[in-house]
Coordinates of C-alpha atoms in Angstrom, one line a residue:
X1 CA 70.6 140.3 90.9
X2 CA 69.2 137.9 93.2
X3 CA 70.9 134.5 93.8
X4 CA 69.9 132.0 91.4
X5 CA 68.0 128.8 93.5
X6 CA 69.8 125.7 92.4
X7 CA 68.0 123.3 94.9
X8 CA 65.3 121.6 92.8
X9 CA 67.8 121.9 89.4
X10 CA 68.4 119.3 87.2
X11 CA 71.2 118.2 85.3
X12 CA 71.1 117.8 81.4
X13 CA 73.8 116.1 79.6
X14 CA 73.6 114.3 75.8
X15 CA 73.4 110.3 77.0
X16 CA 74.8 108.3 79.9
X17 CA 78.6 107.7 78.1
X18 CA 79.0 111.5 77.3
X19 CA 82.5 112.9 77.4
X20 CA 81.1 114.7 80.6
X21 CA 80.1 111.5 82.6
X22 CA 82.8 112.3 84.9
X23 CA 81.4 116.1 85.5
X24 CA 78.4 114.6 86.1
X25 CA 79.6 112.5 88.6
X26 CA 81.7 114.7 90.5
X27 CA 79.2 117.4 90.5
X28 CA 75.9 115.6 91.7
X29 CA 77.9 113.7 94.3
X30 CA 79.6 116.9 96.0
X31 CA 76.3 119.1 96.0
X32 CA 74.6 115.5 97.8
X33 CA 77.3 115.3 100.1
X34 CA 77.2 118.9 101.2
X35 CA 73.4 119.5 101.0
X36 CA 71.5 116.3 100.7
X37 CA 69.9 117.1 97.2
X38 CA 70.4 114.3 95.1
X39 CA 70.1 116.4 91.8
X40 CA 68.5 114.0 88.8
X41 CA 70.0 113.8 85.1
X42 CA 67.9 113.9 82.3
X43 CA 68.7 113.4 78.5
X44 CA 65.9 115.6 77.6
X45 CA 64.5 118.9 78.8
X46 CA 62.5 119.3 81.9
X47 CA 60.0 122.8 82.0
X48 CA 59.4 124.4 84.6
X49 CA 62.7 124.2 86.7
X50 CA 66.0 125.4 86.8
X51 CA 68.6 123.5 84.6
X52 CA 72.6 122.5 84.4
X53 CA 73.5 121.6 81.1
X54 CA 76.6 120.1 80.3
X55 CA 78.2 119.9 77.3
X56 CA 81.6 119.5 75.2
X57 CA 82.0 122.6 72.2
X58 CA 82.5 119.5 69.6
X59 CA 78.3 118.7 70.2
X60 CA 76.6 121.1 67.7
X61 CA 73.1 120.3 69.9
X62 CA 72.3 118.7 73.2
X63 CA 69.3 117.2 73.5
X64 CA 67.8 118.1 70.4
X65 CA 68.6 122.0 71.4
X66 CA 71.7 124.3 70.3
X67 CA 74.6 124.4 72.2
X68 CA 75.4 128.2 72.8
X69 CA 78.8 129.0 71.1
X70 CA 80.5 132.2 70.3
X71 CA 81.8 132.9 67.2
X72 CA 85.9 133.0 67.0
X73 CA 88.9 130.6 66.5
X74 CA 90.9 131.6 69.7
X75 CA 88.3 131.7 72.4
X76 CA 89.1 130.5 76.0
X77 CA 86.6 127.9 76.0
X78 CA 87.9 126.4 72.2
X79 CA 91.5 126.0 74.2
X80 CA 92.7 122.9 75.6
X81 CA 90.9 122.2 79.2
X82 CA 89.1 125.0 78.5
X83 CA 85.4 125.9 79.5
X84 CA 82.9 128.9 79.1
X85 CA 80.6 128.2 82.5
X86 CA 77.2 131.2 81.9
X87 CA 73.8 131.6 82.8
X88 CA 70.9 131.5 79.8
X89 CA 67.7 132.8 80.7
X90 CA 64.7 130.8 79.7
X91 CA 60.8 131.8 79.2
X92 CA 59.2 132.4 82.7
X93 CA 61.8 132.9 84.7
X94 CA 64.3 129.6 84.7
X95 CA 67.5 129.4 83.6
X96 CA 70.2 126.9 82.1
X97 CA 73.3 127.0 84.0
X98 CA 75.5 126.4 81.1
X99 CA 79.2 124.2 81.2
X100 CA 80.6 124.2 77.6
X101 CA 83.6 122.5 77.8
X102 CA 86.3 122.6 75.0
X103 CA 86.9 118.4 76.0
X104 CA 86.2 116.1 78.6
X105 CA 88.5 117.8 81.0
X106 CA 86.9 121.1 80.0
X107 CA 83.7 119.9 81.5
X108 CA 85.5 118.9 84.8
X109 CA 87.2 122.6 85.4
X110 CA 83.9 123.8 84.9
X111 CA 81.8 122.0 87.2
X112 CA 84.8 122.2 89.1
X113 CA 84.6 126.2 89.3
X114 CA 80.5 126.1 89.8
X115 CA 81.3 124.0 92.6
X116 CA 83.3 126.4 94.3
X117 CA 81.0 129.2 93.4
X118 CA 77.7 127.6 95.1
X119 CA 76.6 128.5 98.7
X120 CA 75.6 125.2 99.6
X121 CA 74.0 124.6 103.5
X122 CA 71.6 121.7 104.4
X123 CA 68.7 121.5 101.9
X124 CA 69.7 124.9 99.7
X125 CA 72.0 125.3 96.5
X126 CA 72.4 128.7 95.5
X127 CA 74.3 130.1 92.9
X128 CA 75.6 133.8 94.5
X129 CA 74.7 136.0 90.9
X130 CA 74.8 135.1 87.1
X131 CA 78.0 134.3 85.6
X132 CA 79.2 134.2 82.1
X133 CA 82.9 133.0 82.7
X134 CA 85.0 131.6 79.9
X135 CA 88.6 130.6 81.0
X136 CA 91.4 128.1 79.8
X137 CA 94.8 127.5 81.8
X138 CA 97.6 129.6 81.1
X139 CA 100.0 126.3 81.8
X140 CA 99.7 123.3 80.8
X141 CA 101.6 121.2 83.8
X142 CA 99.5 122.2 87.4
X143 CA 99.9 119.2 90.0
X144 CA 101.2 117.7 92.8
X145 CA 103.8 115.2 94.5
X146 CA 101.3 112.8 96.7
X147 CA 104.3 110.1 97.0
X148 CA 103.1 107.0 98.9
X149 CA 106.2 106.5 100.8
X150 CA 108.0 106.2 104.3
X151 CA 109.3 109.8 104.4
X152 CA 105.6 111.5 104.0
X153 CA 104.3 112.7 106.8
X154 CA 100.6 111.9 105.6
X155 CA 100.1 109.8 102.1
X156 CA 102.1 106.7 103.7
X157 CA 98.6 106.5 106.3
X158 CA 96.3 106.6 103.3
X159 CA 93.5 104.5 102.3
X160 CA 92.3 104.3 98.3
X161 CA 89.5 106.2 99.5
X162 CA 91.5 108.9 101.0
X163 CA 93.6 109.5 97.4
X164 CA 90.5 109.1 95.7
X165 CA 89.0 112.3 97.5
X166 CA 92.1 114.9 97.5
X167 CA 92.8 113.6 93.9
X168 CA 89.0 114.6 92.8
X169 CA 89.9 117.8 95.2
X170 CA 92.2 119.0 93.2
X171 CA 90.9 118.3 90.2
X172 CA 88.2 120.3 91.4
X173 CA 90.5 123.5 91.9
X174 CA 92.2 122.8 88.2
X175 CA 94.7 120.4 89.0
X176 CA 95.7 118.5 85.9
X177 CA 98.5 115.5 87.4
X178 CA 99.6 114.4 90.5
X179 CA 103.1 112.1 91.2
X180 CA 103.5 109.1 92.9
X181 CA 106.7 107.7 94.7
X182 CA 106.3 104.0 93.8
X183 CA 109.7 102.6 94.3
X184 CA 111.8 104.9 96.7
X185 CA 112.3 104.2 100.4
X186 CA 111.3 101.6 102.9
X187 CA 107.5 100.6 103.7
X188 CA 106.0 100.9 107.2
X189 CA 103.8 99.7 109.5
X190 CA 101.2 102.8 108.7
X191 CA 100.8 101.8 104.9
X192 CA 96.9 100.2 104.4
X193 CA 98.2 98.5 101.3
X194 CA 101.6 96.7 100.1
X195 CA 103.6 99.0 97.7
X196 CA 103.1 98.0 94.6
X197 CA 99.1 97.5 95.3
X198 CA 98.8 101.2 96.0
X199 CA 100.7 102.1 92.9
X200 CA 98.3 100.2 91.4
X201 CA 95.3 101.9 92.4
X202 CA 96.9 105.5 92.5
X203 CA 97.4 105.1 88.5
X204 CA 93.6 103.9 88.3
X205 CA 91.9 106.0 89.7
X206 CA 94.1 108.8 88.1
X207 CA 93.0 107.4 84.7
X208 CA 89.2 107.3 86.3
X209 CA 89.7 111.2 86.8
X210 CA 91.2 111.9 83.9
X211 CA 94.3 112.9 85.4
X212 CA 97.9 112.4 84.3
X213 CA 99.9 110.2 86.4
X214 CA 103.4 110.8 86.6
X215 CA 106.4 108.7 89.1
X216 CA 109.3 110.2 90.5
X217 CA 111.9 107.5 90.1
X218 CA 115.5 108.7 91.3
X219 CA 118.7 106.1 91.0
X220 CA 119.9 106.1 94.7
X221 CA 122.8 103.6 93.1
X222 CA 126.0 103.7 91.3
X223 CA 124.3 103.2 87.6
X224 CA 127.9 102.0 86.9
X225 CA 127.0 98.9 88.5
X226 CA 125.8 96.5 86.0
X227 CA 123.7 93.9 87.7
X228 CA 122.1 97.2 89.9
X229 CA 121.3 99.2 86.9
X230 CA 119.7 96.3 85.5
X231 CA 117.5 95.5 88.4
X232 CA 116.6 99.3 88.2
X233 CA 115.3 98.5 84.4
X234 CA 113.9 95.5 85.3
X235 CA 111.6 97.1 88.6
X236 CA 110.2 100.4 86.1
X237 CA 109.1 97.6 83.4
X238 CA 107.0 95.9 86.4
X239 CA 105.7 99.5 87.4
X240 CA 104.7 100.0 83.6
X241 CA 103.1 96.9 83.5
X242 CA 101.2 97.6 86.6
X243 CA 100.2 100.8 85.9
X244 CA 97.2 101.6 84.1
X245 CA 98.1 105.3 83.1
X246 CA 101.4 106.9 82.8
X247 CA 102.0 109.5 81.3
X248 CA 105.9 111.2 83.0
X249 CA 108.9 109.2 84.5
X250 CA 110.6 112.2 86.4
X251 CA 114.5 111.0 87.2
X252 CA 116.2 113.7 89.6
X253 CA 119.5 113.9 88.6
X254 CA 120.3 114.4 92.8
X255 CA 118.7 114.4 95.8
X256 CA 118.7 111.6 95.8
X257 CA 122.0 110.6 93.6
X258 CA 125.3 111.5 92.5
X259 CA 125.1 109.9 89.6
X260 CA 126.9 112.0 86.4
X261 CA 125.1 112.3 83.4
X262 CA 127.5 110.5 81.2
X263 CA 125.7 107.3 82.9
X264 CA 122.2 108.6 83.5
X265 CA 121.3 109.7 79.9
X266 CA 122.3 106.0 78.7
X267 CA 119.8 104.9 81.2
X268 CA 117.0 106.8 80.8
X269 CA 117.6 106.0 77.1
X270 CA 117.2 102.6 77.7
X271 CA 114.6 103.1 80.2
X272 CA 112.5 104.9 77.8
X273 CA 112.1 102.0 75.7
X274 CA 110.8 100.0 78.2
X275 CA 108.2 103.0 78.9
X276 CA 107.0 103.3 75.8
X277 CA 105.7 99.5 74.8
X278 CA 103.7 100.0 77.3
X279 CA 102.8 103.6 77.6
X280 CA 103.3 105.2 74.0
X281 CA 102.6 108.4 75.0
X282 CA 104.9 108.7 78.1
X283 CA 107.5 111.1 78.8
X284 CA 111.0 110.6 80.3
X285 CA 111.8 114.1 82.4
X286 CA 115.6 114.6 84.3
X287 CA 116.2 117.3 86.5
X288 CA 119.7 118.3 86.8
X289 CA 119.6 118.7 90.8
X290 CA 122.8 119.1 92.5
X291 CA 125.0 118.7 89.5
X292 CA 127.9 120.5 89.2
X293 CA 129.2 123.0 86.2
X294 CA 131.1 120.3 84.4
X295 CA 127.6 117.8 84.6
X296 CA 125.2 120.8 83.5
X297 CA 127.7 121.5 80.6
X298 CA 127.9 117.5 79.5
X299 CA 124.0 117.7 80.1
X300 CA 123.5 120.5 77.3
X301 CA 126.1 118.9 75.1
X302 CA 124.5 115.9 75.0
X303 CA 121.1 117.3 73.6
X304 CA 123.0 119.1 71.2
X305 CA 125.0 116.1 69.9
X306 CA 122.2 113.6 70.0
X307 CA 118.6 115.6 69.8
X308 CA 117.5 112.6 71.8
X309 CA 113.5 112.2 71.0
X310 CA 113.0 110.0 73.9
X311 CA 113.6 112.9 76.1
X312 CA 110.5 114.6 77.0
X313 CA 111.5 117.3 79.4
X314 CA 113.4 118.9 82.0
X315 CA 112.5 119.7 85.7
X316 CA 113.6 122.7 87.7
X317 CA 113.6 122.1 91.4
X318 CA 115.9 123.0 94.8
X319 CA 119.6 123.1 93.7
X320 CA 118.8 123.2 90.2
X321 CA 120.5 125.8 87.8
X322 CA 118.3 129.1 87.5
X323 CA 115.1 128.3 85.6
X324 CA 115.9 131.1 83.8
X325 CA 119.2 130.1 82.5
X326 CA 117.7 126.4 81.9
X327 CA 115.2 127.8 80.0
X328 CA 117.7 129.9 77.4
X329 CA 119.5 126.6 77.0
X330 CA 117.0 123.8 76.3
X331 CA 115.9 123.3 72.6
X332 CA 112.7 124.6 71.8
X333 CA 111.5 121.0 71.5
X334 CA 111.7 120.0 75.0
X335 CA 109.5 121.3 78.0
X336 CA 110.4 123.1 80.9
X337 CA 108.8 121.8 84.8
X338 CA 109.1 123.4 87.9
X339 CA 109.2 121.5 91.0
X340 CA 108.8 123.8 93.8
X341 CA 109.3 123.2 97.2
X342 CA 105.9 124.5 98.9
X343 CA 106.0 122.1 101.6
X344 CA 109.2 123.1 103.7
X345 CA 109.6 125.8 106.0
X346 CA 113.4 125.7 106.5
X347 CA 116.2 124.8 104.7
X348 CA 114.6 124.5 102.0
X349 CA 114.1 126.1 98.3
X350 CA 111.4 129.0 99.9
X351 CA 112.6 129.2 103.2
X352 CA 109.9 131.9 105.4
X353 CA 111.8 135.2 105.8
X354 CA 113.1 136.6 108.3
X355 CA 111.5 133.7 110.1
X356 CA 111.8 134.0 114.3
X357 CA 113.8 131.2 115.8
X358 CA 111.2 130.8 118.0
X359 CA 108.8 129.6 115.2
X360 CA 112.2 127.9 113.0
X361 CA 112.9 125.6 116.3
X362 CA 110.0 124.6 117.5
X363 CA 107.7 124.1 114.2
X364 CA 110.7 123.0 111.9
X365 CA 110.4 121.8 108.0
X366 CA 106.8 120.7 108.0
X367 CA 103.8 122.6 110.0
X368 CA 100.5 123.9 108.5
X369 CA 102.2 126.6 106.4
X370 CA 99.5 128.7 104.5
X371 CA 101.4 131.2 102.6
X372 CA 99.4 132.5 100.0
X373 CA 100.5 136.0 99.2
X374 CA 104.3 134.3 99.0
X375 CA 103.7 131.7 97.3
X376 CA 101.0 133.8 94.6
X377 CA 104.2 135.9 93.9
X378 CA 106.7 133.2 93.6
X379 CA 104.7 131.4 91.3
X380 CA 104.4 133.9 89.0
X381 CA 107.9 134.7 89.0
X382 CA 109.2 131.5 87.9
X383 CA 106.6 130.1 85.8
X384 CA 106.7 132.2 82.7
X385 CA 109.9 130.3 82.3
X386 CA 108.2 126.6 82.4
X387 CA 104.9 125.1 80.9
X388 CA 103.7 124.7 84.2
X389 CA 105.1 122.8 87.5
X390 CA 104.4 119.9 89.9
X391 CA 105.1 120.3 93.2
X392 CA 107.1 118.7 95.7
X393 CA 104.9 118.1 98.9
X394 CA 105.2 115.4 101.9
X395 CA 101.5 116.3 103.3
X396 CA 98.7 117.7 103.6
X397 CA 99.8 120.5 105.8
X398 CA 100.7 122.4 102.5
X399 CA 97.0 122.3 101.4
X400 CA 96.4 126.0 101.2
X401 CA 99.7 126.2 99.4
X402 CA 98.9 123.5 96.7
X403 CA 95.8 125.5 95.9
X404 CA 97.3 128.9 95.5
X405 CA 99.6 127.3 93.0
X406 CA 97.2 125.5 91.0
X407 CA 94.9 128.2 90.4
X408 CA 97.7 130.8 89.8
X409 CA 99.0 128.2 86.9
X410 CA 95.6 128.1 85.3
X411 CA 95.6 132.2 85.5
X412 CA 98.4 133.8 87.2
X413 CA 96.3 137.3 88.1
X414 CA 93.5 135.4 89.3
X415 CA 92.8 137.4 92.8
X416 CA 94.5 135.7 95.9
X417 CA 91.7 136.4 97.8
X418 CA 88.9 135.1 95.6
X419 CA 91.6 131.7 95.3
X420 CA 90.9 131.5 99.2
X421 CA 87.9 133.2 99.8
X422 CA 86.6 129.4 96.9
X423 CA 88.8 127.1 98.7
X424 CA 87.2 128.0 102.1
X425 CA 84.0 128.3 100.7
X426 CA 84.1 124.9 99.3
X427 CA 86.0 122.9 102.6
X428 CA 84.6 124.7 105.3
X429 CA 81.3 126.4 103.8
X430 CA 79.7 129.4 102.8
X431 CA 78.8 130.2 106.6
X432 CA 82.3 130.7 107.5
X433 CA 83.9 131.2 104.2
X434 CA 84.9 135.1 104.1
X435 CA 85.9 135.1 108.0
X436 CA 87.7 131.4 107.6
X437 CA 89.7 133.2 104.5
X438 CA 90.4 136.6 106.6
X439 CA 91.7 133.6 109.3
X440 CA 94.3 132.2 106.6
X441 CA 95.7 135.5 105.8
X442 CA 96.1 136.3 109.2
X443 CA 98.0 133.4 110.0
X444 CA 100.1 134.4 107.2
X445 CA 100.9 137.3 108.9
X446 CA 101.7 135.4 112.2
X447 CA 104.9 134.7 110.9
X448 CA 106.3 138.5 109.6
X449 CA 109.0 140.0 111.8
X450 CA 109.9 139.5 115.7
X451 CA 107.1 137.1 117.3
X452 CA 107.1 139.2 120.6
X453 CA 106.8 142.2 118.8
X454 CA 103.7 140.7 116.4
X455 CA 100.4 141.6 118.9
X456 CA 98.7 140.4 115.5
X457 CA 99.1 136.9 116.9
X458 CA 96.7 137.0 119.6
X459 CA 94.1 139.1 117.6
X460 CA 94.6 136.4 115.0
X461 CA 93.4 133.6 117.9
X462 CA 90.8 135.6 118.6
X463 CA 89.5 135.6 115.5
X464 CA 89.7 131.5 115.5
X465 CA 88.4 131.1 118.7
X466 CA 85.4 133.1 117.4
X467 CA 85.3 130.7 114.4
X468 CA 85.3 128.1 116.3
X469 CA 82.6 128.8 118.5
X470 CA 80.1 129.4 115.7
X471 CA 80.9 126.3 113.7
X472 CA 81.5 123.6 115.8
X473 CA 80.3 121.2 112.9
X474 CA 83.6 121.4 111.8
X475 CA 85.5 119.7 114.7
X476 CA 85.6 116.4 112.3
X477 CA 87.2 118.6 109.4
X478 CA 91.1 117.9 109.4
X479 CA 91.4 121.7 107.3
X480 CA 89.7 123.3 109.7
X481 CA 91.5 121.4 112.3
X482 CA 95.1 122.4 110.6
X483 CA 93.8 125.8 110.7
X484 CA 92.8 126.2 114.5
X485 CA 96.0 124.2 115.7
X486 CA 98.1 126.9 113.9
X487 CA 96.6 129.6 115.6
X488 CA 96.6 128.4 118.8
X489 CA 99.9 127.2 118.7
X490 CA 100.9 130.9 117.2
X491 CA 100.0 132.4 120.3
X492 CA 100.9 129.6 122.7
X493 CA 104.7 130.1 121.3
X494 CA 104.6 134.2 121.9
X495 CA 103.6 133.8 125.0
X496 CA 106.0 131.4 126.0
X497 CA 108.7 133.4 124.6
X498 CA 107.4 136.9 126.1
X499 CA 107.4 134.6 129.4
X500 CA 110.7 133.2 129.4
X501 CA 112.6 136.1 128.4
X502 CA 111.3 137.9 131.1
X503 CA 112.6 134.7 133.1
X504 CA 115.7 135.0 131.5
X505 CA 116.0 138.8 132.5
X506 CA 115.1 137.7 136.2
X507 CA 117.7 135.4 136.3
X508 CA 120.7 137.5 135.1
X509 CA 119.8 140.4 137.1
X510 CA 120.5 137.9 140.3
X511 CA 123.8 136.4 139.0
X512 CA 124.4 139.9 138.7
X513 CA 124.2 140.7 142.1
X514 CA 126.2 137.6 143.3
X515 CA 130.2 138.5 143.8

């Protein structure tokens, strides 16, 4: 089938305050961005043009006309943030791009996925071939740790506008909630905004997006210590009052803290009341990081003795129990969240294998680590334990990895190579999209086994250098920039090593020679 011309399209939705405003929004302004078409939206229908209807299952018609629906109780698209995205032929030739969403977040993931389907170049929007895609997430909990604080090596720099755009991003890929860091470590001289004004405007512009808003609030303090434990109580009620969405107070039970749980359950007991006059629907979560045997059993007891209802959830993450085991002995009434480490390198929860020193020196905890393959498989076996994770992250050097995740939670045998085949497609364009994916992979492969014994490297720079040649449009991209640094860097290393080993060599055969 030929590819389906999108560039004169127009949008249909019910009225201006439809549940898929937001799609809407997010749709027209990405294809503009990318192509220039400003695509119009109508509350009637057009003739004689392709259309993009939006709509949300509960509307029996839009604009006057019926909204397609299959027949069946358990469909993907009926499902919570589910969506059924299909092509409709009409008379003489058009069609109706259809996005049936089951809500308004339904609607989103599905002009989330179109997006990433388009080819999109200066002038032209294309849809590849027909579609008739109906899909809902398998987990309930996909997002990401984008904590405005000292200790990240990229959200600290951040303006509003810079959250704004890799929030929508990962909407875009299925993301559902990201976390803040409002309250933990010191400020710096990088920060746009003041603390608590960034808080502010991360929880807005999460409850623009329709995205949950969770903090990450550890007790770096003796909660013994009355007048501290206090002044903790007293700083989460400002943050509640300040916020304008919250939906999950995560408390790490360490890292930081050694605080046992004979003092922490009081206060997040306490702290939950607090939460909830301003935030009903807010959960408290408590991971049991870096407690000991003695902790994790007064843990369990506890929820057996009191069945607290204040308690929302627990989180799995680095030196937690097994998620397994955590799983088999949490009550049926409280969820289970990863918090996987796809961030770090070394010493760390998913530390690379087999990783060469040369790479483990001189790139440490935090490069540009796309690891797709790994981190598709690790993902899938942990999660059938949890309702879904958020991940701990301290950049934007992760990015490939926060994709892979996100799309894995919403279907976990969704192809690794389509996951990056649509995130390069919709970065770095359809132009470069398939070689730009091949790139990622390769770079994966950088890392596997002895550096000076992996001639992959240099064919891998090769293959970026090529890139880079044909699309130098994309010098201002940072992704693409991430990307290209990597494999230049790759090789610079392996050649530095083949070099001063042979140095090395040079220079013990002459001490060999002197008596």
């Amino acid at each position: 089938m030929p590819p389906i011309d999108l560039t004169k399209a127009t949008i249909v939705i019910g009225d201006a305050n439809s549940p898929e405003d937001l799609a809407v929004r997010i749709l027209r302004e990405e294809v503009e961005k990318r192509t220039g078409i400003a695509w119009k939206v109508y509350t009637d229908w057009p003739g004689g043009r392709n259309l993009i209807a939006l709509a949300t299952r509960g509307s029996a018609k839009l604009a006057g006309r019926a909204v397609p629906r299959r027949k069946g109780d358990d469909l993907p698209e009926v499902r919570k943030e589910g969506y059924r995205l299909h092509v409709q032929r009409r008379p003489h030739g058009h069609v109706i791009v259809w996005i049936v969403g089951a809500d308004r977040r339904g609607t989103l993931f599905g002009a989330g996925h179109l997006l990433r389907l388009l080819s999109l170049s200066k002038g032209s929007a294309k849809l590849p071939h027909p579609v008739d895609i109906a899909t809902a997430p398998a987990y309930s909990i996909r997002g990401h740790q984008l904590g405005y604080r000292d200790t990240a090596n990229s959200y600290d720099a951040w303006t509003v506008e810079q959250y704004e755009r890799y929030i929508r991003e990962l909407a875009i890929f299925g993301a559902n909630c990201i976390e803040n860091i409002p309250l933990q470590d010191k400020t710096n001289v990088l920060m746009k905004l003041p603390r608590r004004e960034m808080n502010k405007r991360i929880s807005a512009l999460c409850a623009r997006y329709d995205v949950d808003y969770w903090v990450w609030t550890p007790a770096d303090f003796d909660l013994s210590n009355v007048s501290l434990r206090q002044a903790a109580i007293e700083e989460h009620e400002q943050l509640c009052r300040d916020c304008r969405r919250l939906d999950g107070v995560f408390f790490p039970g360490g890292d930081p803290g050694n605080n046992h749980p004979r003092l922490v359950m009081p206060f997040l007991e306490d702290l939950s009341k607090r939460l909830r006059a301003r935030h009903p629907k807010a959960g408290i979560w408590i991971s049991l990081q870096g407690f000991n045997r003695e902790s994790v059993e007064y843990f369990f007891d506890y929820l057996k003795e009191h069945d607290p209802d204040w308690l929302a959830g627990v989180v799995a993450g680095p030196s937690s129990p097994p998620i397994d085991m955590t799983r088999a002995r949490l009550p049926k009434k409280y969820k289970l969240r990863s918090y996987p480490d796809i961030t770090h390198t070394v010493r760390c929860q998913f530390p690379v294998q087999k990783w060469d020193q040369a790479f483990a020196l001189t790139l440490g905890r935090e490069p540009c680590n796309p690891r797709p393959n790994f981190y598709a498989r690790i993902h899938n076996l942990y999660a059938p334990h949890t309702d879904g994770f958020l991940s701990y992250s301290d950049g934007v050097h992760d990015d490939v990895n926060k994709v892979v995740w996100t799309r894995r939670a919403w279907n976990p045998e969704e192809d690794v190579g389509q996951i990056i085949l649509e995130y390069c497609r919709f970065f770095l364009g359809d132009d470069v999209a398939e070689d730009a994916a091949a790139g990622i992979f390769a770079l994966e492969r950088n890392w596997e086994g002895p550096l000076a014994a992996n001639e992959s490297v240099e064919r891998t720079l090769d293959h970026w250098k090529s890139l880079e040649q044909r699309a130098p449009h994309l010098t201002g991209n940072w992704r693409w920039q991430l990307l290209l640094l990597r494999a230049y860097y790759d090789a610079y290393q392996r050649r530095r090593l083949i070099h001063e080993r042979q140095l090395e060599r040079e220079a013990m055969k002459a001490l060999a020679k002197v008596d």
